[in-house]
PDB file of C-alpha atoms in Angstrom:
ATOM      1  CA  MET A 177      40.216  62.963  91.553  1.00  0.00           C
ATOM      2  CA  VAL A 178      42.374  62.068  94.822  1.00  0.00           C
ATOM      3  CA  ARG A 179      41.321  65.560  96.364  1.00  0.00           C
ATOM      4  CA  ALA A 180      37.440  65.003  95.844  1.00  0.00           C
ATOM      5  CA  MET A 181      38.475  61.626  97.925  1.00  0.00           C
ATOM      6  CA  LEU A 182      40.094  62.846 100.251  1.00  0.00           C
ATOM      7  CA  SER A 183      37.611  65.864 100.661  1.00  0.00           C
ATOM      8  CA  ASP A 184      36.332  64.817 104.036  1.00  0.00           C
ATOM      9  CA  PHE A 185      39.641  63.829 105.387  1.00  0.00           C
ATOM     10  CA  PRO A 186      40.845  68.077 106.888  1.00  0.00           C
ATOM     11  CA  VAL A 187      44.387  66.978 107.037  1.00  0.00           C
ATOM     12  CA  THR A 188      45.924  64.680 104.243  1.00  0.00           C
ATOM     13  CA  VAL A 189      50.041  63.989 103.813  1.00  0.00           C
ATOM     14  CA  GLU A 190      51.374  62.902 100.190  1.00  0.00           C
ATOM     15  CA  GLN A 191      54.704  60.653 100.227  1.00  0.00           C
ATOM     16  CA  PRO A 192      55.798  58.642  97.129  1.00  0.00           C
ATOM     17  CA  VAL A 193      56.734  55.049  97.793  1.00  0.00           C
ATOM     18  CA  VAL A 194      60.532  53.890  98.150  1.00  0.00           C
ATOM     19  CA  TRP A 195      62.254  51.052  96.774  1.00  0.00           C
ATOM     20  CA  GLY A 196      63.331  49.801 100.512  1.00  0.00           C
ATOM     21  CA  GLU A 197      59.565  49.845 100.887  1.00  0.00           C
ATOM     22  CA  VAL A 198      58.673  47.161  98.644  1.00  0.00           C
ATOM     23  CA  ASP A 199      58.858  43.515  99.470  1.00  0.00           C
ATOM     24  CA  ALA A 200      60.939  40.192  97.689  1.00  0.00           C
ATOM     25  CA  ASN A 201      57.000  39.916  96.274  1.00  0.00           C
ATOM     26  CA  GLY A 202      57.404  42.999  94.179  1.00  0.00           C
ATOM     27  CA  HIS A 203      54.648  45.269  96.060  1.00  0.00           C
ATOM     28  CA  VAL A 204      54.597  47.352  99.209  1.00  0.00           C
ATOM     29  CA  ASN A 205      54.675  45.066 102.462  1.00  0.00           C
ATOM     30  CA  ASN A 206      51.774  45.479 104.477  1.00  0.00           C
ATOM     31  CA  ILE A 207      53.727  47.019 107.127  1.00  0.00           C
ATOM     32  CA  TRP A 208      54.570  50.637 105.547  1.00  0.00           C
ATOM     33  CA  TYR A 209      50.814  51.277 105.117  1.00  0.00           C
ATOM     34  CA  PHE A 210      51.113  52.263 108.702  1.00  0.00           C
ATOM     35  CA  ARG A 211      54.033  54.015 108.690  1.00  0.00           C
ATOM     36  CA  TYR A 212      51.709  55.859 105.733  1.00  0.00           C
ATOM     37  CA  VAL A 213      49.296  55.805 108.164  1.00  0.00           C
ATOM     38  CA  GLU A 214      51.437  57.313 110.516  1.00  0.00           C
ATOM     39  CA  ASN A 215      52.742  59.979 108.199  1.00  0.00           C
ATOM     40  CA  ALA A 216      49.373  61.665 108.715  1.00  0.00           C
ATOM     41  CA  ARG A 217      49.158  61.089 112.259  1.00  0.00           C
ATOM     42  CA  VAL A 218      52.101  63.093 113.425  1.00  0.00           C
ATOM     43  CA  GLU A 219      50.980  66.093 110.912  1.00  0.00           C
ATOM     44  CA  LEU A 220      47.524  65.715 112.503  1.00  0.00           C
ATOM     45  CA  TYR A 221      48.945  66.038 115.760  1.00  0.00           C
ATOM     46  CA  ARG A 222      50.945  69.138 114.677  1.00  0.00           C
ATOM     47  CA  ARG A 223      47.586  70.883 113.542  1.00  0.00           C
ATOM     48  CA  ILE A 224      46.035  70.352 116.776  1.00  0.00           C
ATOM     49  CA  GLY A 225      48.850  71.720 118.733  1.00  0.00           C
ATOM     50  CA  LYS A 226      50.233  68.116 120.795  1.00  0.00           C
ATOM     51  CA  TYR A 227      53.042  69.386 120.493  1.00  0.00           C
ATOM     52  CA  ASP A 228      53.005  72.807 121.983  1.00  0.00           C
ATOM     53  CA  GLU A 229      52.550  72.899 125.717  1.00  0.00           C
ATOM     54  CA  SER A 230      50.257  75.580 125.888  1.00  0.00           C
ATOM     55  CA  VAL A 231      47.074  73.292 123.895  1.00  0.00           C
ATOM     56  CA  ALA A 232      48.300  69.855 125.383  1.00  0.00           C
ATOM     57  CA  GLY A 233      48.653  71.204 129.042  1.00  0.00           C
ATOM     58  CA  GLY A 234      51.032  68.156 129.881  1.00  0.00           C
ATOM     59  CA  VAL A 235      49.627  65.455 128.063  1.00  0.00           C
ATOM     60  CA  THR A 236      50.436  63.415 125.301  1.00  0.00           C
ATOM     61  CA  ILE A 237      48.689  61.104 122.838  1.00  0.00           C
ATOM     62  CA  VAL A 238      49.222  57.106 122.569  1.00  0.00           C
ATOM     63  CA  VAL A 239      48.183  54.908 120.399  1.00  0.00           C
ATOM     64  CA  ALA A 240      45.780  52.358 121.836  1.00  0.00           C
ATOM     65  CA  SER A 241      44.796  50.726 119.151  1.00  0.00           C
ATOM     66  CA  THR A 242      44.661  50.721 115.416  1.00  0.00           C
ATOM     67  CA  SER A 243      43.471  48.202 112.693  1.00  0.00           C
ATOM     68  CA  CYS A 244      43.797  48.404 108.545  1.00  0.00           C
ATOM     69  CA  ARG A 245      42.191  46.761 105.643  1.00  0.00           C
ATOM     70  CA  PHE A 246      43.805  46.422 102.393  1.00  0.00           C
ATOM     71  CA  LYS A 247      42.706  46.812  99.478  1.00  0.00           C
ATOM     72  CA  ALA A 248      45.119  47.939  96.571  1.00  0.00           C
ATOM     73  CA  PRO A 249      48.823  46.843  96.169  1.00  0.00           C
ATOM     74  CA  LEU A 250      51.058  49.645  95.907  1.00  0.00           C
ATOM     75  CA  GLY A 251      54.928  49.769  94.203  1.00  0.00           C
ATOM     76  CA  PHE A 252      57.820  51.557  93.555  1.00  0.00           C
ATOM     77  CA  GLY A 253      57.531  54.496  92.315  1.00  0.00           C
ATOM     78  CA  ASP A 254      53.465  55.345  93.174  1.00  0.00           C
ATOM     79  CA  VAL A 255      52.669  58.428  95.508  1.00  0.00           C
ATOM     80  CA  VAL A 256      50.259  58.079  97.830  1.00  0.00           C
ATOM     81  CA  ALA A 257      47.904  60.456  99.424  1.00  0.00           C
ATOM     82  CA  THR A 258      47.010  59.842 102.944  1.00  0.00           C
ATOM     83  CA  GLY A 259      44.135  61.188 104.733  1.00  0.00           C
ATOM     84  CA  VAL A 260      43.356  61.601 108.127  1.00  0.00           C
ATOM     85  CA  LYS A 261      39.752  62.939 110.404  1.00  0.00           C
ATOM     86  CA  ILE A 262      38.462  62.458 113.515  1.00  0.00           C
ATOM     87  CA  ASN A 263      35.519  60.683 114.294  1.00  0.00           C
ATOM     88  CA  GLU A 264      34.465  60.808 117.597  1.00  0.00           C
ATOM     89  CA  ILE A 265      35.934  62.490 120.729  1.00  0.00           C
ATOM     90  CA  GLY A 266      35.103  61.067 123.877  1.00  0.00           C
ATOM     91  CA  VAL A 267      36.483  62.215 127.715  1.00  0.00           C
ATOM     92  CA  ASP A 268      40.097  61.022 127.151  1.00  0.00           C
ATOM     93  CA  ARG A 269      39.860  59.498 123.831  1.00  0.00           C
ATOM     94  CA  PHE A 270      39.083  59.945 120.383  1.00  0.00           C
ATOM     95  CA  LEU A 271      39.115  58.283 117.364  1.00  0.00           C
ATOM     96  CA  THR A 272      40.589  58.757 113.877  1.00  0.00           C
ATOM     97  CA  SER A 273      39.954  56.478 110.567  1.00  0.00           C
ATOM     98  CA  TYR A 274      42.489  57.241 107.596  1.00  0.00           C
ATOM     99  CA  GLN A 275      42.232  56.657 103.531  1.00  0.00           C
ATOM    100  CA  VAL A 276      45.613  55.550 101.343  1.00  0.00           C
ATOM    101  CA  VAL A 277      45.242  56.874  97.785  1.00  0.00           C
ATOM    102  CA  ARG A 278      47.170  56.650  94.853  1.00  0.00           C
ATOM    103  CA  LYS A 279      47.600  59.901  93.165  1.00  0.00           C
ATOM    104  CA  SER A 280      48.125  58.155  89.560  1.00  0.00           C
ATOM    105  CA  ASP A 281      44.771  55.980  89.692  1.00  0.00           C
ATOM    106  CA  GLY A 282      42.884  57.610  92.609  1.00  0.00           C
ATOM    107  CA  ALA A 283      42.915  53.255  93.843  1.00  0.00           C
ATOM    108  CA  VAL A 284      42.019  53.358  97.482  1.00  0.00           C
ATOM    109  CA  ALA A 285      45.717  51.093  98.668  1.00  0.00           C
ATOM    110  CA  ALA A 286      44.100  50.665 102.500  1.00  0.00           C
ATOM    111  CA  GLU A 287      41.901  52.102 104.515  1.00  0.00           C
ATOM    112  CA  ALA A 288      42.752  52.433 108.385  1.00  0.00           C
ATOM    113  CA  GLU A 289      41.454  53.352 111.979  1.00  0.00           C
ATOM    114  CA  ALA A 290      43.314  53.808 115.083  1.00  0.00           C
ATOM    115  CA  GLU A 291      41.733  55.075 118.845  1.00  0.00           C
ATOM    116  CA  LEU A 292      44.068  57.629 120.453  1.00  0.00           C
ATOM    117  CA  VAL A 293      44.249  57.945 124.089  1.00  0.00           C
ATOM    118  CA  CYS A 294      45.603  61.452 126.171  1.00  0.00           C
ATOM    119  CA  PHE A 295      48.228  60.181 128.190  1.00  0.00           C
ATOM    120  CA  ASP A 296      49.593  61.605 131.639  1.00  0.00           C
ATOM    121  CA  PRO A 297      53.307  60.271 130.686  1.00  0.00           C
ATOM    122  CA  VAL A 298      54.565  61.793 134.745  1.00  0.00           C
ATOM    123  CA  ARG A 299      51.445  60.053 136.634  1.00  0.00           C
ATOM    124  CA  ARG A 300      51.492  56.821 133.600  1.00  0.00           C
ATOM    125  CA  VAL A 301      48.042  57.014 133.495  1.00  0.00           C
ATOM    126  CA  LYS A 302      45.202  58.538 131.126  1.00  0.00           C
ATOM    127  CA  ALA A 303      44.282  61.705 131.248  1.00  0.00           C
ATOM    128  CA  GLU A 304      40.936  64.389 129.910  1.00  0.00           C
ATOM    129  CA  ILE A 305      41.825  65.894 126.663  1.00  0.00           C
ATOM    130  CA  PRO A 306      42.829  68.973 127.971  1.00  0.00           C
ATOM    131  CA  ALA A 307      40.136  72.395 126.393  1.00  0.00           C
ATOM    132  CA  PRO A 308      42.279  74.066 124.440  1.00  0.00           C
ATOM    133  CA  LEU A 309      43.008  70.109 122.445  1.00  0.00           C
ATOM    134  CA  ARG A 310      39.507  69.645 122.716  1.00  0.00           C
ATOM    135  CA  GLN A 311      38.853  72.590 121.039  1.00  0.00           C
ATOM    136  CA  ARG A 312      41.218  71.606 118.173  1.00  0.00           C
ATOM    137  CA  LEU A 313      40.113  68.803 118.051  1.00  0.00           C
ATOM    138  CA  GLU A 314      36.482  70.113 117.456  1.00  0.00           C
ATOM    139  CA  ALA A 315      37.569  71.973 115.044  1.00  0.00           C
ATOM    140  CA  LEU A 316      38.756  68.778 112.344  1.00  0.00           C
ATOM    141  CA  CYS A 317      36.288  65.979 114.030  1.00  0.00           C
ATOM    142  CA  VAL A 318      33.427  64.925 111.195  1.00  0.00           C
ATOM    143  CA  SER A 319      30.533  64.403 113.866  1.00  0.00           C
ATOM    144  CA  ALA A 320      31.165  66.894 116.045  1.00  0.00           C
ATOM    145  CA  SER A 321      28.174  67.584 118.543  1.00  0.00           C
TER     146      SER A 321
END
């Protein structure tokens, strides 16, 4: 069921909800949903070659904006699968969307988005997406043209 729900998301990460993520209300605190999204984003970075100088060409990727819509509570003992996909690629940025799904019943716990920008850490300015990185992004983009 979860696999079908995340079939449009080429990168997925599974992780358990641990005790420290649960707040005084007995459910996962909102900040942890951003961590689930971040973990999926890091796996996306790994797959596109962000950490490979021959692909990234001296630029890094930073989060310009992010948002999350909370749909269902999560609790201790749940396992979540978080999918990420690339929706749009610009000159210096790309847009991603995420879905956090509870594995036990397939409930969508959260939907999130992030705008990611290439950044030159030496000059401290935005940078164009290097061609090798763009090729890898395009391979994972759901609406590549």
